[in-house]
């Protein structure tokens, strides 16, 4: 029978993936160089883009980018760019890495190479246009975003209209910007970036009540949007809604402090990607800021490192409950209380969950069972 202790990290990570499908963890520090995809040596014929080695390499580089580690992504890219200089996908990924590092000139050059080698990338690279905007090349950016409107994929069209709005606004065409933002929202009414930009225009025009409502919507979808928090507090103050304005300013300060802590913890984690304490703290911070899905991601990664420490399990259960996912929360509590050693910190949450769904006899059983000792932080893992 497959040992339960080995199943636990996978279960926690699977739950994290269920509540946040876009999650992808960075490459484990313990991965051996031999297990990574390697570029072929000199004299080897060029491989097609769908070659398994190239597919694996691109996936590994994307993983580093998703993990917000563009420096590592560039290190992974270097040998592949040397061995496959005409592989457009690697140049596109290089552009994304440079963009993340705010090296916008290098990003544009890399995106230029990708599109030059493979025109199919035209209209698919949102950050290509954003990098051009950062260099004040708005006319060129408008061409990139216009190409996105020709895509059959609506999410690219949404971002294309949004990008056009940004450049129109930068060029002094507020009416054209409003039309573009509204066009993006016609395709996706929940696209918060366009909602936010429209709200800023509404504030400038004195439409504080409409703007406040829009900014509230932005914060509901993105609880860490400090710009929305700041401008909502301003709008509430101008509307003489004093108590709400005070609460909004408190929220704004909380968001700033939370984002600063997240940035600090992620920075430390880049050097030590398997630092258990940093992973748990990231889970705690995201949970406290109203992002339980993100919190569950970090708790899942911590559990993969130490499945016997109670903190990731307790955090994951708390996150699942905050998401309204009582079924998985109860399932996880039961599993971790039935294993050896159990995580006794989950007994009270499990009893509460059972009583809430009316399973009083089952709750009474868990209340009556003798409690065993959880492994405290710092104790060795049972063999």
mmCIF file of C-alpha atoms in Angstrom:
data_model
loop_
_atom_site.group_PDB
_atom_site.id
_atom_site.type_symbol
_atom_site.label_atom_id
_atom_site.label_comp_id
_atom_site.label_asym_id
_atom_site.label_seq_id
_atom_site.Cartn_x
_atom_site.Cartn_y
_atom_site.Cartn_z
ATOM 1 C CA UNK A 1 0.000 0.000 0.000
ATOM 2 C CA UNK A 2 1.295 3.458 -0.916
ATOM 3 C CA UNK A 3 2.445 5.218 2.309
ATOM 4 C CA UNK A 4 0.070 7.965 3.407
ATOM 5 C CA UNK A 5 2.962 10.197 4.435
ATOM 6 C CA UNK A 6 4.074 10.286 0.817
ATOM 7 C CA UNK A 7 0.528 11.060 -0.387
ATOM 8 C CA UNK A 8 0.093 14.067 1.897
ATOM 9 C CA UNK A 9 2.240 16.628 0.051
ATOM 10 C CA UNK A 10 0.581 15.658 -3.227
ATOM 11 C CA UNK A 11 -2.901 16.036 -1.714
ATOM 12 C CA UNK A 12 -2.136 19.479 -0.344
ATOM 13 C CA UNK A 13 -0.623 20.601 -3.630
ATOM 14 C CA UNK A 14 -3.544 19.143 -5.601
ATOM 15 C CA UNK A 15 -5.981 21.104 -3.441
ATOM 16 C CA UNK A 16 -3.910 24.237 -3.980
ATOM 17 C CA UNK A 17 -4.036 23.662 -7.729
ATOM 18 C CA UNK A 18 -7.812 23.131 -7.592
ATOM 19 C CA UNK A 19 -8.388 26.478 -5.909
ATOM 20 C CA UNK A 20 -5.823 28.338 -8.025
ATOM 21 C CA UNK A 21 -5.414 26.642 -11.428
ATOM 22 C CA UNK A 22 -2.729 29.036 -12.647
ATOM 23 C CA UNK A 23 -0.306 28.058 -9.892
ATOM 24 C CA UNK A 24 3.056 26.675 -10.876
ATOM 25 C CA UNK A 25 5.930 26.229 -8.461
ATOM 26 C CA UNK A 26 9.547 27.066 -9.294
ATOM 27 C CA UNK A 27 12.084 24.370 -10.000
ATOM 28 C CA UNK A 28 13.031 22.535 -6.797
ATOM 29 C CA UNK A 29 16.561 23.290 -5.694
ATOM 30 C CA UNK A 30 17.203 19.572 -5.332
ATOM 31 C CA UNK A 31 16.603 18.848 -9.024
ATOM 32 C CA UNK A 32 19.757 17.382 -10.475
ATOM 33 C CA UNK A 33 21.261 18.920 -13.609
ATOM 34 C CA UNK A 34 20.960 15.574 -15.389
ATOM 35 C CA UNK A 35 17.163 15.623 -14.998
ATOM 36 C CA UNK A 36 16.825 18.960 -16.792
ATOM 37 C CA UNK A 37 16.375 19.232 -20.566
ATOM 38 C CA UNK A 38 19.700 19.874 -22.227
ATOM 39 C CA UNK A 39 20.414 21.714 -25.483
ATOM 40 C CA UNK A 40 21.924 19.430 -28.105
ATOM 41 C CA UNK A 41 25.652 19.759 -28.697
ATOM 42 C CA UNK A 42 27.332 21.262 -31.728
ATOM 43 C CA UNK A 43 26.884 19.419 -34.992
ATOM 44 C CA UNK A 44 23.368 18.224 -34.137
ATOM 45 C CA UNK A 45 20.695 19.049 -36.719
ATOM 46 C CA UNK A 46 18.203 21.729 -35.612
ATOM 47 C CA UNK A 47 15.202 20.242 -33.830
ATOM 48 C CA UNK A 48 11.623 21.190 -34.793
ATOM 49 C CA UNK A 49 9.670 23.420 -32.401
ATOM 50 C CA UNK A 50 7.592 20.474 -31.208
ATOM 51 C CA UNK A 51 10.675 18.419 -30.382
ATOM 52 C CA UNK A 52 10.185 16.992 -26.838
ATOM 53 C CA UNK A 53 13.466 18.518 -25.621
ATOM 54 C CA UNK A 54 12.406 21.998 -26.760
ATOM 55 C CA UNK A 55 8.916 21.596 -25.316
ATOM 56 C CA UNK A 56 10.391 20.548 -21.958
ATOM 57 C CA UNK A 57 12.870 23.415 -21.988
ATOM 58 C CA UNK A 58 10.173 25.994 -22.724
ATOM 59 C CA UNK A 59 8.013 24.559 -19.940
ATOM 60 C CA UNK A 60 10.886 24.822 -17.462
ATOM 61 C CA UNK A 61 11.577 28.423 -18.474
ATOM 62 C CA UNK A 62 7.889 29.349 -18.179
ATOM 63 C CA UNK A 63 7.874 27.791 -14.733
ATOM 64 C CA UNK A 64 10.683 30.116 -13.667
ATOM 65 C CA UNK A 65 8.770 33.110 -15.055
ATOM 66 C CA UNK A 66 5.551 32.119 -13.280
ATOM 67 C CA UNK A 67 7.582 31.770 -10.088
ATOM 68 C CA UNK A 68 8.678 35.398 -10.594
ATOM 69 C CA UNK A 69 12.305 34.422 -11.092
ATOM 70 C CA UNK A 70 13.222 36.035 -14.453
ATOM 71 C CA UNK A 71 16.947 35.933 -13.682
ATOM 72 C CA UNK A 72 16.789 32.141 -13.440
ATOM 73 C CA UNK A 73 14.708 32.069 -16.636
ATOM 74 C CA UNK A 74 17.436 33.972 -18.484
ATOM 75 C CA UNK A 75 20.082 31.572 -17.168
ATOM 76 C CA UNK A 76 18.036 28.637 -18.456
ATOM 77 C CA UNK A 77 17.527 30.365 -21.809
ATOM 78 C CA UNK A 78 21.159 31.180 -22.514
ATOM 79 C CA UNK A 79 22.337 27.768 -23.812
ATOM 80 C CA UNK A 80 19.143 27.235 -25.814
ATOM 81 C CA UNK A 81 19.447 30.599 -27.538
ATOM 82 C CA UNK A 82 23.020 29.701 -28.505
ATOM 83 C CA UNK A 83 22.101 26.264 -29.836
ATOM 84 C CA UNK A 84 18.758 27.296 -31.392
ATOM 85 C CA UNK A 85 19.085 30.955 -32.443
ATOM 86 C CA UNK A 86 16.169 30.619 -34.871
ATOM 87 C CA UNK A 87 13.716 29.162 -32.343
ATOM 88 C CA UNK A 88 11.186 32.002 -31.974
ATOM 89 C CA UNK A 89 9.700 30.609 -28.768
ATOM 90 C CA UNK A 90 12.954 31.099 -26.882
ATOM 91 C CA UNK A 91 13.202 34.724 -28.026
ATOM 92 C CA UNK A 92 9.605 35.354 -26.917
ATOM 93 C CA UNK A 93 10.396 33.926 -23.478
ATOM 94 C CA UNK A 94 13.558 36.024 -23.337
ATOM 95 C CA UNK A 95 11.404 39.074 -24.002
ATOM 96 C CA UNK A 96 9.102 38.142 -21.110
ATOM 97 C CA UNK A 97 12.091 37.717 -18.782
ATOM 98 C CA UNK A 98 13.584 41.077 -19.775
ATOM 99 C CA UNK A 99 10.183 42.718 -19.355
ATOM 100 C CA UNK A 100 9.867 41.303 -15.837
ATOM 101 C CA UNK A 101 13.299 42.782 -15.054
ATOM 102 C CA UNK A 102 12.163 46.158 -16.478
ATOM 103 C CA UNK A 103 14.852 45.960 -19.159
ATOM 104 C CA UNK A 104 12.379 47.250 -21.714
ATOM 105 C CA UNK A 105 14.815 47.941 -24.552
ATOM 106 C CA UNK A 106 16.144 44.378 -24.349
ATOM 107 C CA UNK A 107 12.587 43.075 -24.111
ATOM 108 C CA UNK A 108 11.521 44.865 -27.300
ATOM 109 C CA UNK A 109 14.603 43.578 -29.142
ATOM 110 C CA UNK A 110 13.822 40.000 -28.065
ATOM 111 C CA UNK A 111 10.153 40.312 -29.054
ATOM 112 C CA UNK A 112 11.224 41.797 -32.405
ATOM 113 C CA UNK A 113 13.348 38.711 -33.017
ATOM 114 C CA UNK A 114 10.506 36.366 -32.060
ATOM 115 C CA UNK A 115 8.032 38.033 -34.424
ATOM 116 C CA UNK A 116 10.644 38.280 -37.176
ATOM 117 C CA UNK A 117 11.366 34.561 -36.954
ATOM 118 C CA UNK A 118 7.738 33.514 -36.580
ATOM 119 C CA UNK A 119 5.023 36.004 -37.642
ATOM 120 C CA UNK A 120 2.447 33.876 -35.801
ATOM 121 C CA UNK A 121 3.655 35.544 -32.599
ATOM 122 C CA UNK A 122 2.319 38.868 -33.879
ATOM 123 C CA UNK A 123 -0.805 39.630 -31.905
ATOM 124 C CA UNK A 124 0.011 37.224 -29.086
ATOM 125 C CA UNK A 125 2.590 39.163 -27.053
ATOM 126 C CA UNK A 126 0.838 41.673 -24.795
ATOM 127 C CA UNK A 127 4.056 42.601 -22.980
ATOM 128 C CA UNK A 128 5.623 43.448 -26.348
ATOM 129 C CA UNK A 129 3.254 46.385 -26.529
ATOM 130 C CA UNK A 130 3.693 47.202 -22.845
ATOM 131 C CA UNK A 131 7.475 47.333 -23.250
ATOM 132 C CA UNK A 132 7.086 49.727 -26.188
ATOM 133 C CA UNK A 133 4.810 51.892 -24.037
ATOM 134 C CA UNK A 134 7.443 51.961 -21.308
ATOM 135 C CA UNK A 135 9.844 53.371 -23.918
ATOM 136 C CA UNK A 136 7.200 55.968 -24.962
ATOM 137 C CA UNK A 137 6.908 54.313 -28.375
ATOM 138 C CA UNK A 138 3.138 54.520 -28.357
ATOM 139 C CA UNK A 139 2.586 54.508 -32.108
ATOM 140 C CA UNK A 140 4.522 51.246 -32.358
ATOM 141 C CA UNK A 141 2.646 49.886 -29.344
ATOM 142 C CA UNK A 142 -0.685 50.666 -31.034
ATOM 143 C CA UNK A 143 0.347 48.454 -33.965
ATOM 144 C CA UNK A 144 1.129 45.562 -31.613
ATOM 145 C CA UNK A 145 -2.196 45.897 -29.804
ATOM 146 C CA UNK A 146 -4.133 46.322 -33.061
ATOM 147 C CA UNK A 147 -2.744 42.968 -34.184
ATOM 148 C CA UNK A 148 -4.161 41.409 -31.017
ATOM 149 C CA UNK A 149 -7.664 42.465 -32.081
ATOM 150 C CA UNK A 150 -7.346 40.147 -35.094
ATOM 151 C CA UNK A 151 -6.879 37.112 -32.855
ATOM 152 C CA UNK A 152 -9.791 34.640 -32.614
ATOM 153 C CA UNK A 153 -9.057 34.386 -28.880
ATOM 154 C CA UNK A 154 -11.210 36.841 -26.940
ATOM 155 C CA UNK A 155 -8.758 37.160 -24.027
ATOM 156 C CA UNK A 156 -6.150 38.540 -26.448
ATOM 157 C CA UNK A 157 -8.699 40.941 -27.928
ATOM 158 C CA UNK A 158 -9.565 42.166 -24.418
ATOM 159 C CA UNK A 159 -5.921 42.934 -23.683
ATOM 160 C CA UNK A 160 -5.467 44.465 -27.120
ATOM 161 C CA UNK A 161 -8.242 46.973 -26.501
ATOM 162 C CA UNK A 162 -6.845 47.695 -23.041
ATOM 163 C CA UNK A 163 -3.380 48.354 -24.462
ATOM 164 C CA UNK A 164 -4.848 50.647 -27.113
ATOM 165 C CA UNK A 165 -6.624 52.560 -24.346
ATOM 166 C CA UNK A 166 -3.358 53.077 -22.471
ATOM 167 C CA UNK A 167 -1.565 54.429 -25.535
ATOM 168 C CA UNK A 168 -4.505 56.601 -26.593
ATOM 169 C CA UNK A 169 -4.575 58.103 -23.111
ATOM 170 C CA UNK A 170 -0.807 58.681 -23.128
ATOM 171 C CA UNK A 171 -1.168 60.462 -26.481
ATOM 172 C CA UNK A 172 -3.830 62.768 -25.051
ATOM 173 C CA UNK A 173 -6.822 61.084 -26.685
ATOM 174 C CA UNK A 174 -9.022 60.463 -23.639
ATOM 175 C CA UNK A 175 -12.143 59.878 -25.731
ATOM 176 C CA UNK A 176 -10.349 57.213 -27.756
ATOM 177 C CA UNK A 177 -9.040 55.661 -24.540
ATOM 178 C CA UNK A 178 -12.542 55.474 -23.042
ATOM 179 C CA UNK A 179 -13.852 53.810 -26.205
ATOM 180 C CA UNK A 180 -11.044 51.231 -26.082
ATOM 181 C CA UNK A 181 -11.535 50.449 -22.393
ATOM 182 C CA UNK A 182 -15.272 50.049 -22.943
ATOM 183 C CA UNK A 183 -14.616 47.776 -25.912
ATOM 184 C CA UNK A 184 -12.481 45.518 -23.714
ATOM 185 C CA UNK A 185 -15.223 45.442 -21.077
ATOM 186 C CA UNK A 186 -17.833 44.564 -23.705
ATOM 187 C CA UNK A 187 -15.826 41.368 -24.241
ATOM 188 C CA UNK A 188 -15.051 40.797 -20.553
ATOM 189 C CA UNK A 189 -17.075 42.896 -18.069
ATOM 190 C CA UNK A 190 -14.803 41.727 -15.215
ATOM 191 C CA UNK A 191 -11.530 42.865 -16.732
ATOM 192 C CA UNK A 192 -10.355 44.886 -13.742
ATOM 193 C CA UNK A 193 -7.565 46.741 -15.483
ATOM 194 C CA UNK A 194 -10.001 48.509 -17.800
ATOM 195 C CA UNK A 195 -12.465 49.118 -14.975
ATOM 196 C CA UNK A 196 -9.678 50.773 -12.994
ATOM 197 C CA UNK A 197 -8.534 52.998 -15.854
ATOM 198 C CA UNK A 198 -12.089 54.130 -16.541
ATOM 199 C CA UNK A 199 -12.530 54.888 -12.838
ATOM 200 C CA UNK A 200 -9.462 57.148 -12.881
ATOM 201 C CA UNK A 201 -10.962 59.103 -15.779
ATOM 202 C CA UNK A 202 -14.272 59.313 -13.898
ATOM 203 C CA UNK A 203 -12.500 60.703 -10.816
ATOM 204 C CA UNK A 204 -10.776 63.321 -12.961
ATOM 205 C CA UNK A 205 -14.190 64.325 -14.312
ATOM 206 C CA UNK A 206 -15.692 64.580 -10.817
ATOM 207 C CA UNK A 207 -17.825 61.434 -11.079
ATOM 208 C CA UNK A 208 -16.704 60.202 -7.662
ATOM 209 C CA UNK A 209 -19.724 58.063 -6.839
ATOM 210 C CA UNK A 210 -19.532 56.079 -10.084
ATOM 211 C CA UNK A 211 -15.760 55.762 -9.710
ATOM 212 C CA UNK A 212 -15.995 54.580 -6.087
ATOM 213 C CA UNK A 213 -18.370 51.790 -7.075
ATOM 214 C CA UNK A 214 -16.048 50.724 -9.896
ATOM 215 C CA UNK A 215 -12.990 50.740 -7.630
ATOM 216 C CA UNK A 216 -14.849 48.633 -5.079
ATOM 217 C CA UNK A 217 -15.406 46.108 -7.887
ATOM 218 C CA UNK A 218 -11.703 46.160 -8.761
ATOM 219 C CA UNK A 219 -10.748 45.430 -5.140
ATOM 220 C CA UNK A 220 -13.257 42.584 -4.974
ATOM 221 C CA UNK A 221 -11.424 40.906 -7.849
ATOM 222 C CA UNK A 222 -7.902 41.977 -6.880
ATOM 223 C CA UNK A 223 -7.630 42.561 -3.106
ATOM 224 C CA UNK A 224 -4.001 43.738 -3.446
ATOM 225 C CA UNK A 225 -4.686 46.499 -5.997
ATOM 226 C CA UNK A 226 -3.182 49.386 -4.034
ATOM 227 C CA UNK A 227 -4.031 51.936 -6.728
ATOM 228 C CA UNK A 228 -7.716 51.057 -6.481
ATOM 229 C CA UNK A 229 -7.536 51.191 -2.679
ATOM 230 C CA UNK A 230 -5.882 54.616 -2.729
ATOM 231 C CA UNK A 231 -8.248 56.192 -5.234
ATOM 232 C CA UNK A 232 -11.315 54.692 -3.596
ATOM 233 C CA UNK A 233 -10.274 56.289 -0.295
ATOM 234 C CA UNK A 234 -9.879 59.617 -2.090
ATOM 235 C CA UNK A 235 -13.297 59.303 -3.739
ATOM 236 C CA UNK A 236 -14.993 58.418 -0.446
ATOM 237 C CA UNK A 237 -13.391 61.438 1.213
ATOM 238 C CA UNK A 238 -14.649 63.728 -1.536
ATOM 239 C CA UNK A 239 -18.121 62.242 -1.078
ATOM 240 C CA UNK A 240 -17.964 63.090 2.680
ATOM 241 C CA UNK A 241 -18.414 59.417 3.597
ATOM 242 C CA UNK A 242 -15.967 59.905 6.446
ATOM 243 C CA UNK A 243 -16.207 56.559 8.241
ATOM 244 C CA UNK A 244 -15.910 54.585 4.993
ATOM 245 C CA UNK A 245 -13.017 56.784 3.901
ATOM 246 C CA UNK A 246 -11.142 56.095 7.160
ATOM 247 C CA UNK A 247 -11.669 52.351 6.682
ATOM 248 C CA UNK A 248 -10.513 52.643 3.071
ATOM 249 C CA UNK A 249 -7.298 54.425 4.099
ATOM 250 C CA UNK A 250 -6.644 51.687 6.671
ATOM 251 C CA UNK A 251 -7.126 49.068 3.982
ATOM 252 C CA UNK A 252 -4.776 50.934 1.655
ATOM 253 C CA UNK A 253 -2.026 50.974 4.301
ATOM 254 C CA UNK A 254 -2.616 47.268 5.045
ATOM 255 C CA UNK A 255 -2.264 46.434 1.347
ATOM 256 C CA UNK A 256 0.983 48.385 1.055
ATOM 257 C CA UNK A 257 2.470 46.695 4.115
ATOM 258 C CA UNK A 258 1.332 43.273 2.920
ATOM 259 C CA UNK A 259 2.766 43.746 -0.568
ATOM 260 C CA UNK A 260 6.066 44.924 0.869
ATOM 261 C CA UNK A 261 6.247 41.811 3.049
ATOM 262 C CA UNK A 262 5.371 39.560 0.106
ATOM 263 C CA UNK A 263 8.107 41.183 -1.990
ATOM 264 C CA UNK A 264 10.626 40.709 0.825
ATOM 265 C CA UNK A 265 9.710 37.052 1.379
ATOM 266 C CA UNK A 266 9.759 36.229 -2.337
ATOM 267 C CA UNK A 267 13.140 37.893 -2.659
ATOM 268 C CA UNK A 268 14.543 35.708 0.096
ATOM 269 C CA UNK A 269 12.910 32.642 -1.419
ATOM 270 C CA UNK A 270 14.719 33.059 -4.739
ATOM 271 C CA UNK A 271 17.981 32.178 -3.040
ATOM 272 C CA UNK A 272 16.495 29.349 -0.947
ATOM 273 C CA UNK A 273 13.404 28.020 -2.793
ATOM 274 C CA UNK A 274 12.835 25.252 -0.217
ATOM 275 C CA UNK A 275 12.832 27.507 2.851
ATOM 276 C CA UNK A 276 9.893 26.070 4.799
ATOM 277 C CA UNK A 277 9.429 29.073 7.100
ATOM 278 C CA UNK A 278 9.329 31.558 4.215
ATOM 279 C CA UNK A 279 6.737 29.430 2.384
ATOM 280 C CA UNK A 280 4.485 29.254 5.438
ATOM 281 C CA UNK A 281 4.833 32.997 6.028
ATOM 282 C CA UNK A 282 3.842 33.682 2.423
ATOM 283 C CA UNK A 283 0.760 31.546 2.967
ATOM 284 C CA UNK A 284 -0.076 33.432 6.153
ATOM 285 C CA UNK A 285 0.353 36.869 4.538
ATOM 286 C CA UNK A 286 -1.828 36.043 1.533
ATOM 287 C CA UNK A 287 -4.488 34.559 3.795
ATOM 288 C CA UNK A 288 -4.514 37.661 6.013
ATOM 289 C CA UNK A 289 -4.888 39.895 2.938
ATOM 290 C CA UNK A 290 -8.000 38.068 1.742
ATOM 291 C CA UNK A 291 -6.315 35.826 -0.837
ATOM 292 C CA UNK A 292 -6.997 32.290 0.467
ATOM 293 C CA UNK A 293 -6.379 30.664 -2.920
ATOM 294 C CA UNK A 294 -2.873 32.095 -3.095
ATOM 295 C CA UNK A 295 -2.348 31.199 0.556
ATOM 296 C CA UNK A 296 -3.231 27.576 -0.198
ATOM 297 C CA UNK A 297 -0.624 27.509 -2.964
ATOM 298 C CA UNK A 298 2.176 28.480 -0.574
ATOM 299 C CA UNK A 299 0.965 26.117 2.168
ATOM 300 C CA UNK A 300 0.938 23.293 -0.384
ATOM 301 C CA UNK A 301 4.556 23.957 -1.302
ATOM 302 C CA UNK A 302 5.531 24.044 2.374
ATOM 303 C CA UNK A 303 3.755 20.735 3.006
ATOM 304 C CA UNK A 304 5.702 19.137 0.174
ATOM 305 C CA UNK A 305 8.888 19.967 2.091
ATOM 306 C CA UNK A 306 7.699 18.947 5.581
ATOM 307 C CA UNK A 307 4.453 16.925 5.573
ATOM 308 C CA UNK A 308 4.498 16.430 9.354
ATOM 309 C CA UNK A 309 4.569 20.062 10.454
ATOM 310 C CA UNK A 310 0.995 21.124 11.342
ATOM 311 C CA UNK A 311 1.237 24.705 10.090
ATOM 312 C CA UNK A 312 0.742 24.110 6.335
ATOM 313 C CA UNK A 313 -2.175 21.754 7.004
ATOM 314 C CA UNK A 314 -3.908 24.154 9.380
ATOM 315 C CA UNK A 315 -3.339 27.022 6.954
ATOM 316 C CA UNK A 316 -4.698 25.023 4.013
ATOM 317 C CA UNK A 317 -7.843 24.063 5.920
ATOM 318 C CA UNK A 318 -8.371 27.703 6.917
ATOM 319 C CA UNK A 319 -7.913 28.763 3.295
ATOM 320 C CA UNK A 320 -10.341 26.138 2.009
ATOM 321 C CA UNK A 321 -12.963 27.244 4.511
ATOM 322 C CA UNK A 322 -12.474 30.864 3.501
ATOM 323 C CA UNK A 323 -13.096 29.787 -0.091
ATOM 324 C CA UNK A 324 -16.315 28.057 0.958
ATOM 325 C CA UNK A 325 -14.863 24.633 0.137
ATOM 326 C CA UNK A 326 -16.018 22.787 3.255
ATOM 327 C CA UNK A 327 -15.956 19.388 1.501
ATOM 328 C CA UNK A 328 -12.202 19.427 0.811
ATOM 329 C CA UNK A 329 -11.519 21.044 4.195
ATOM 330 C CA UNK A 330 -13.329 18.184 5.972
ATOM 331 C CA UNK A 331 -11.655 15.562 3.783
ATOM 332 C CA UNK A 332 -8.197 16.979 4.522
ATOM 333 C CA UNK A 333 -8.862 17.216 8.279
ATOM 334 C CA UNK A 334 -10.043 13.596 8.388
ATOM 335 C CA UNK A 335 -7.071 12.314 6.424
ATOM 336 C CA UNK A 336 -4.515 14.112 8.580
ATOM 337 C CA UNK A 337 -6.153 13.048 11.832
ATOM 338 C CA UNK A 338 -6.277 9.382 10.780
ATOM 339 C CA UNK A 339 -2.613 9.146 9.862
ATOM 340 C CA UNK A 340 0.313 8.563 12.262
ATOM 341 C CA UNK A 341 1.180 10.917 13.809
ATOM 342 C CA UNK A 342 -2.087 12.882 13.525
ATOM 343 C CA UNK A 343 -2.253 16.652 13.286
ATOM 344 C CA UNK A 344 -4.331 17.289 16.389
ATOM 345 C CA UNK A 345 -4.659 20.991 15.576
ATOM 346 C CA UNK A 346 -7.243 19.913 12.965
ATOM 347 C CA UNK A 347 -9.555 18.141 15.417
ATOM 348 C CA UNK A 348 -11.481 21.284 16.462
ATOM 349 C CA UNK A 349 -11.958 22.524 12.864
ATOM 350 C CA UNK A 350 -13.159 19.050 11.812
ATOM 351 C CA UNK A 351 -15.690 18.875 14.662
ATOM 352 C CA UNK A 352 -16.947 22.328 13.724
ATOM 353 C CA UNK A 353 -17.277 21.343 10.063
ATOM 354 C CA UNK A 354 -19.150 18.145 10.936
ATOM 355 C CA UNK A 355 -21.546 19.930 13.277
ATOM 356 C CA UNK A 356 -22.186 22.611 10.703
ATOM 357 C CA UNK A 357 -23.409 20.022 8.178
ATOM 358 C CA UNK A 358 -25.458 18.197 10.828
ATOM 359 C CA UNK A 359 -23.187 15.142 11.308
ATOM 360 C CA UNK A 360 -23.503 15.285 15.108
ATOM 361 C CA UNK A 361 -22.739 11.608 15.779
ATOM 362 C CA UNK A 362 -19.538 11.749 13.745
ATOM 363 C CA UNK A 363 -18.559 14.985 15.482
ATOM 364 C CA UNK A 364 -19.165 13.354 18.879
ATOM 365 C CA UNK A 365 -16.931 10.435 17.864
ATOM 366 C CA UNK A 366 -14.038 12.757 17.063
ATOM 367 C CA UNK A 367 -14.629 14.688 20.288
ATOM 368 C CA UNK A 368 -14.505 11.501 22.378
ATOM 369 C CA UNK A 369 -11.427 9.914 20.770
ATOM 370 C CA UNK A 370 -8.203 10.249 22.779
ATOM 371 C CA UNK A 371 -5.860 12.865 21.431
ATOM 372 C CA UNK A 372 -2.369 11.971 20.254
ATOM 373 C CA UNK A 373 0.650 14.246 20.231
ATOM 374 C CA UNK A 374 1.266 16.191 17.014
ATOM 375 C CA UNK A 375 4.845 16.601 15.953
ATOM 376 C CA UNK A 376 5.840 20.061 17.047
ATOM 377 C CA UNK A 377 7.935 22.280 14.761
ATOM 378 C CA UNK A 378 11.578 21.290 15.014
ATOM 379 C CA UNK A 379 10.932 17.629 15.858
ATOM 380 C CA UNK A 380 12.271 14.992 13.506
ATOM 381 C CA UNK A 381 10.014 13.347 10.971
ATOM 382 C CA UNK A 382 8.806 9.852 12.002
ATOM 383 C CA UNK A 383 10.368 7.074 9.998
#
